[in-house]
Coordinates of C-alpha atoms in Angstrom, one line a residue:
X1 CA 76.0 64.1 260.0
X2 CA 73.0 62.0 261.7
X3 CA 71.1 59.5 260.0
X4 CA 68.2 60.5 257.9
X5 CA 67.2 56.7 257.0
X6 CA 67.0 53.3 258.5
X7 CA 69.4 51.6 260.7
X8 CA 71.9 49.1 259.0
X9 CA 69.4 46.4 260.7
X10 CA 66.2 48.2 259.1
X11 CA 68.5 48.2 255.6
X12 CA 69.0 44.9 256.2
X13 CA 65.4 43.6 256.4
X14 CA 64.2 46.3 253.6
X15 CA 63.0 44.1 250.7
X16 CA 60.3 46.2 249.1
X17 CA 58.9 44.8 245.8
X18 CA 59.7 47.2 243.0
X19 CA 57.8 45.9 239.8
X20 CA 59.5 46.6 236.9
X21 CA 57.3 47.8 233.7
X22 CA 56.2 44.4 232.0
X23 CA 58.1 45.8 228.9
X24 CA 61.5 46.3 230.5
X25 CA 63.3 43.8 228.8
X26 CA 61.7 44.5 225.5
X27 CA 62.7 48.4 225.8
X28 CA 66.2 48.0 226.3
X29 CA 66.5 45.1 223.6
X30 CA 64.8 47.3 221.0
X31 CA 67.1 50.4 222.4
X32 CA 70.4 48.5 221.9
X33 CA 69.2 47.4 219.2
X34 CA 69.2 50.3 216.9
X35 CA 73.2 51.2 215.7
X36 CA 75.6 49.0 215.8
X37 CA 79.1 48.7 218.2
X38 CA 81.2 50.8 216.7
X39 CA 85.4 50.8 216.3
X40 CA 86.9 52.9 218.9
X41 CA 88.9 55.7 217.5
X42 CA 92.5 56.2 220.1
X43 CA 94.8 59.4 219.9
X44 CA 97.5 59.0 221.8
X45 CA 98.1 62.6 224.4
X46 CA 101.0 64.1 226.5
X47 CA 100.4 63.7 229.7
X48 CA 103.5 64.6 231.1
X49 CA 104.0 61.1 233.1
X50 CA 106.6 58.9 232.5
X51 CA 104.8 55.3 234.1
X52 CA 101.4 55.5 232.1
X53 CA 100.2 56.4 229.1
X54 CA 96.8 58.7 227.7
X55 CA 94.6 58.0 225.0
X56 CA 92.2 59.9 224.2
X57 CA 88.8 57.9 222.7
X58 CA 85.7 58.7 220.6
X59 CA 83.3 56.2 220.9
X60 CA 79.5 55.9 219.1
X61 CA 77.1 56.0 221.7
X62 CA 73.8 56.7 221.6
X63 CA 72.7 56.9 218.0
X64 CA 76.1 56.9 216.8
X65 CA 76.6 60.0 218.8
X66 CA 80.7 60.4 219.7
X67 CA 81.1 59.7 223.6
X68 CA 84.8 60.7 224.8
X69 CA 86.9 59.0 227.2
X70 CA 90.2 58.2 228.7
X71 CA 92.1 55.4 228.0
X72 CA 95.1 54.8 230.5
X73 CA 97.4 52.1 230.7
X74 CA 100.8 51.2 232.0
X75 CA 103.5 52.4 229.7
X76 CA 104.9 49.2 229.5
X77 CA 102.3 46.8 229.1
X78 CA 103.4 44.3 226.3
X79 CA 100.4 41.7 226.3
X80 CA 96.6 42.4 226.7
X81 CA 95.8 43.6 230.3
X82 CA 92.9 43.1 232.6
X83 CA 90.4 46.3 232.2
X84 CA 88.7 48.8 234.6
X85 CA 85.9 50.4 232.9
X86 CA 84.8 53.5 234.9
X87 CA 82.1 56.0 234.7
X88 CA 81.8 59.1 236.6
X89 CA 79.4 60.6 239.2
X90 CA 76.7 63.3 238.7
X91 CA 78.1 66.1 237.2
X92 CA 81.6 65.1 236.7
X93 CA 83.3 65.4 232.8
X94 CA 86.2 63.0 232.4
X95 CA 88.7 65.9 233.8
X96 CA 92.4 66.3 232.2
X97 CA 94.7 63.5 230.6
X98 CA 96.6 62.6 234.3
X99 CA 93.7 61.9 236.6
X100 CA 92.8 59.0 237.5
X101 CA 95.8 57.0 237.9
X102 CA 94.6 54.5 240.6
X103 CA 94.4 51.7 238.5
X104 CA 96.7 51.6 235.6
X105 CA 99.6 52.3 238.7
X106 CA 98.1 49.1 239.6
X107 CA 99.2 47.5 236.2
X108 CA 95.4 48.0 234.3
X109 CA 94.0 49.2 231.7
X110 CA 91.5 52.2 233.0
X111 CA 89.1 53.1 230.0
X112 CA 87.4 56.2 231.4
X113 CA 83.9 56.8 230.0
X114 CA 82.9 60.9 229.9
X115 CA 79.4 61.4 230.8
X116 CA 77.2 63.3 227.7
X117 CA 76.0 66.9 228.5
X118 CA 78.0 66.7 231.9
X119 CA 81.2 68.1 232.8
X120 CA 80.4 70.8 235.8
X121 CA 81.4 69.6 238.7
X122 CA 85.1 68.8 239.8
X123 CA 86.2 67.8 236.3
X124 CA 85.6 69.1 233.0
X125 CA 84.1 67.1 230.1
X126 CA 83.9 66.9 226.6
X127 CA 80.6 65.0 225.5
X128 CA 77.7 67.0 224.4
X129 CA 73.9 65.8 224.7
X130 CA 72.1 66.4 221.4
X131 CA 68.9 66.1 222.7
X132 CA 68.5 68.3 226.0
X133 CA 64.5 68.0 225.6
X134 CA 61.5 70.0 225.8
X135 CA 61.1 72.6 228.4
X136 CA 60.0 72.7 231.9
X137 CA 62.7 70.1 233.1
X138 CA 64.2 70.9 236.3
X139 CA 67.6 72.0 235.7
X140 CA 69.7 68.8 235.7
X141 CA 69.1 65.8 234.0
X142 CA 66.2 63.7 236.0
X143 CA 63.4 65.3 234.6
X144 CA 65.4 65.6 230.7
X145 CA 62.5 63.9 228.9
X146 CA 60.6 62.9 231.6
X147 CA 57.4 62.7 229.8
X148 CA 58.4 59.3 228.0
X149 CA 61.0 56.7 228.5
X150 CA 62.1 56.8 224.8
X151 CA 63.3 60.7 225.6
X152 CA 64.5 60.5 228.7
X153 CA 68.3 61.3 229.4
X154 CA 69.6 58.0 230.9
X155 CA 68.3 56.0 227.9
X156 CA 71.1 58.0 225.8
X157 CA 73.3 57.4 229.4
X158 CA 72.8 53.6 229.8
X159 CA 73.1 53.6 226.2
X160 CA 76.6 55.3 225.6
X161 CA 77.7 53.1 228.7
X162 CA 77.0 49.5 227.3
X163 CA 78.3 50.7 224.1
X164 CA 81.7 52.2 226.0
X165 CA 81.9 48.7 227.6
X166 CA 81.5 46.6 224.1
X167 CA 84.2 49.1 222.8
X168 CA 86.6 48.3 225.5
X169 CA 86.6 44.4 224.6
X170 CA 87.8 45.4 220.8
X171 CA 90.8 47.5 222.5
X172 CA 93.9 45.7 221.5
X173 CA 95.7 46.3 224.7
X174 CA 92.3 44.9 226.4
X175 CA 92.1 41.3 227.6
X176 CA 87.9 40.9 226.6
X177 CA 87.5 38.4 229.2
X178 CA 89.0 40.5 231.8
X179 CA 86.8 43.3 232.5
X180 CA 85.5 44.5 235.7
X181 CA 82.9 48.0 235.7
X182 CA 82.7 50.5 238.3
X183 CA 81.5 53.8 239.4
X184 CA 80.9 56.5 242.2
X185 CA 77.0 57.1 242.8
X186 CA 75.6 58.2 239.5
X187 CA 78.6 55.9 238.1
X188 CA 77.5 53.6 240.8
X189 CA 73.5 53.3 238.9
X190 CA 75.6 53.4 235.4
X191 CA 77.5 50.5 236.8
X192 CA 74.4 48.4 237.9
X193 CA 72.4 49.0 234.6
X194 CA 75.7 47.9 232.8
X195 CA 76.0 44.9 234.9
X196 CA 72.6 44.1 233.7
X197 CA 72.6 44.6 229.9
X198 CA 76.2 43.3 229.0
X199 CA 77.3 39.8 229.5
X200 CA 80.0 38.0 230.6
X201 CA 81.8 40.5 232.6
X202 CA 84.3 39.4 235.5
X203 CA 82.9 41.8 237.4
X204 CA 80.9 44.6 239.1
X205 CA 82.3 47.7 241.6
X206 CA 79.0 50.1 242.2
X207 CA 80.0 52.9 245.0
X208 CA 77.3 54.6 246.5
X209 CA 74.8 53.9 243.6
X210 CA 72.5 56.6 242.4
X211 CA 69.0 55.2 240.4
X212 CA 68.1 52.9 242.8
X213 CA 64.9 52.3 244.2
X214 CA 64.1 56.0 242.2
X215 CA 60.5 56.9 243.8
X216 CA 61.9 55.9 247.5
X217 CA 65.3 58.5 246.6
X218 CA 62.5 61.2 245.7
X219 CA 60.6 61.0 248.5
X220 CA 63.0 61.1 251.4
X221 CA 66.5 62.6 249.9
X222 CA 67.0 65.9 251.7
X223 CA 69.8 66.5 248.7
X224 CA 69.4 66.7 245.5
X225 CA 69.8 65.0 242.5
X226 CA 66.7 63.0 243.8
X227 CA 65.0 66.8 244.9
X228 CA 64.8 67.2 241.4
X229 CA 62.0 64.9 241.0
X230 CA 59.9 66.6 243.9
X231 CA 60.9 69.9 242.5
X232 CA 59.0 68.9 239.1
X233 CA 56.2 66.9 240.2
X234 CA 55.6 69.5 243.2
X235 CA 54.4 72.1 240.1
X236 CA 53.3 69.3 237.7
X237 CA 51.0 67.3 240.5
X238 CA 49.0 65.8 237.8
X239 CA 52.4 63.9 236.7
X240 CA 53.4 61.8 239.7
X241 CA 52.1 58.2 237.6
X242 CA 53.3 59.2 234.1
X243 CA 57.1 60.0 236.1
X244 CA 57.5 57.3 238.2
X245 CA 56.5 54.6 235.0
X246 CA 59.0 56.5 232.6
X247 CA 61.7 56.6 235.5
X248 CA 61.3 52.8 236.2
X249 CA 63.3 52.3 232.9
X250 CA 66.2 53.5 234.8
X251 CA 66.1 52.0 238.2
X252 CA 68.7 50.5 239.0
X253 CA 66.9 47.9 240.8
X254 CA 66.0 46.2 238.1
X255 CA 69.4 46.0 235.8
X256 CA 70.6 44.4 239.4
X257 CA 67.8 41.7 239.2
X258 CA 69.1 40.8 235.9
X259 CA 73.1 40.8 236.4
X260 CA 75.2 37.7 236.5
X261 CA 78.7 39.5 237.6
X262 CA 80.1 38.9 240.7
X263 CA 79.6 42.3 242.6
X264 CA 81.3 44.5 245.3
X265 CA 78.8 47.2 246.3
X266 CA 79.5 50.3 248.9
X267 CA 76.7 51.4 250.9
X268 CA 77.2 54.8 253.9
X269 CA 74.6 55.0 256.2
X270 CA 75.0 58.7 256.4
X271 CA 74.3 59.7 252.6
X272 CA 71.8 62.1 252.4
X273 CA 72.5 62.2 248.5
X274 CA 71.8 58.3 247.7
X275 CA 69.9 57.1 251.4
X276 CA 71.3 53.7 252.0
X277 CA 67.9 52.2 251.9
X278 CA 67.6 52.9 248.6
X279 CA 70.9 51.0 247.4
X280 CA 70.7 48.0 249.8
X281 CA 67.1 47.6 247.9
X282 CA 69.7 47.3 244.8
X283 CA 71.6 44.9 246.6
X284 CA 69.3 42.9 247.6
X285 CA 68.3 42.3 244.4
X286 CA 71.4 41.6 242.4
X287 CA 71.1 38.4 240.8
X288 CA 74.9 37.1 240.8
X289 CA 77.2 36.9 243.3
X290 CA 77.3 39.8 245.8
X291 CA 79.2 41.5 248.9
X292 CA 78.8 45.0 250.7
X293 CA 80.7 47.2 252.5
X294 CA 79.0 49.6 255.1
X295 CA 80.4 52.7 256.3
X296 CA 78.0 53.6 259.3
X297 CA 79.1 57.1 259.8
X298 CA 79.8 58.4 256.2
X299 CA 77.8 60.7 254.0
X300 CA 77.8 60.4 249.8
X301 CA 81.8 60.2 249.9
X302 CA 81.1 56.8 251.7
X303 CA 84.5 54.2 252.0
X304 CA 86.9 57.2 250.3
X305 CA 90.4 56.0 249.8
X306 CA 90.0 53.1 252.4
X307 CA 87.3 51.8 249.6
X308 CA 90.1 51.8 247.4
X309 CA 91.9 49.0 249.1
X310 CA 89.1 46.9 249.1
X311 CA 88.3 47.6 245.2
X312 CA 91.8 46.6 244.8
X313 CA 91.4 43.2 246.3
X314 CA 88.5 43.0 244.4
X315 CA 89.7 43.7 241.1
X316 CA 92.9 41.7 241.5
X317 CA 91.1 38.6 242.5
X318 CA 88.8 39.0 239.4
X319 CA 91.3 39.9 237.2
X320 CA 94.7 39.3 238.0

């Protein structure tokens, strides 16, 4: 796979100024401000291992709305343990009871956020999306509500995920002050506008990220989920302004100018899914303490497993 975006030394000099909307800050206070942080409700579930143990979780999200989850842990944890919250990559559901093992067999708790209206691709999920929107959206989610930033998918998104991430610090097996976030490319963007709406985290893992630098994604992504944007604004040409301002809500450029966590952020040179310019634009404007791994001659599945080691170190010098 060639490159299809600048050189690691072009990424490293891209600094574009991307204005966020002058209400920014006022949007996502009044949207977190309407319901409350609800009690996470736990089930325990068979999941045939002996080492680590299942929960399954209802959250309110959005509007109350239930978000489902995963809730793994080492089955002998006695005291409060350090936390990975996680949320999942485009398309992805929060699969079957004994996925995901990586970090509870590294003696966290792994509270597993499912992704509303999602749940196609690779792993099933359980989380439906009330409010799909009017029609004419490109199938997918990018353009769900596109006309206006109060109806657009990821508001519900961002939404369930701060909520998820509150929820987590009330978990009784859950040290609050001992919480580090993470996810894969869409989980990635989740993870940066996360980073920027909750406080006092110990930390920040976005892979990949996904909603970063959103016009620049649309216009040279060869792949979708960005070619969903062209796709919509290629019929609706009169739309390109009113798009871009209700997508600006989203970016994650902007969560990153307001987060305080120390972050580890993954970046491959070869992604023709998230282009790397895009998310060193997001890393180059994270506000708190940052570092980057580059993987010159990966696509979208960027540092795999080798990744893993380094989120590892990460996580265990954050957390214990």
């Amino acid at each position: 796979m060639p490159l299809t975006d600048l050189t690691l030394d072009d990424c490293l000099a891209h600094r574009p100024d991307v204005p966020a909307p002058a209400d920014f800050d006022d949007f996502w206070s009044r949207t977190l401000s309407t319901g409350a942080i609800g009690t996470p409700h736990l089930r325990p579930v068979s999941n045939g291992l002996t080492l680590i143990d299942t929960y399954d979780v209802t959250v309110p999200g959005f509007d109350g709305q239930p978000v489902r989850g995963w809730l793994r842990i080492p089955a002998t944890a006695t005291s409060p343990l350090g936390c990975v919250v996680e949320f999942l990559g485009y398309g992805r559901g929060r699969g079957l009871p004994h996925e995901n093992l990586l970090y509870p067999a590294a003696g966290y708790a792994h509270f597993l956020m499912d992704t509303r209206g999602q749940g196609w691709s690779a792993a099933s999920g359980d989380t439906e999306d009330t409010a799909p929107g009017p029609s004419g959206a490109v199938p997918g989610f990018l353009t769900r509500g596109i006309e206006h930033p109060d109806d657009h998918y990821y508001r519900r998104l961002f939404t369930d995920a701060v909520r998820w991430t509150e929820a987590a610090r009330a978990l009784p097996m859950v040290d609050p002050d001992r919480i580090v976030i993470t996810g894969f490319s869409q989980g990635g963007g989740i993870t940066l506008a996360v980073a920027g709406l909750v406080p006092g985290l110990a930390g920040a893992m976005p892979d990949v990220p996904f909603l970063c630098h959103i016009r620049r994604g649309a216009e040279i992504a060869p792949e979708p989920p960005y070619t969903e944007i062209a796709h919509y604004l290629a019929l609706h040409r009169d739309r390109v302004d009113r798009v871009f301002t209700t997508l600006s809500y989203f970016d994650g450029v902007h969560f990153a100018a307001r987060a305080a966590a120390p972050a580890l952020f993954s970046i491959a040179l070869m992604d023709p899914i998230c282009p790397p310019s895009t998310c060193f634009t997001a890393y180059h404007h994270y506000a708190g303490e940052k570092s980057v791994e580059v993987y010159p001659f990966n696509g979208h599945e960027g540092g795999g497993t080798t990744h893993q080691q380094v989120q590892l170190a990460f996580v265990r010098d954050r957390i214990g």
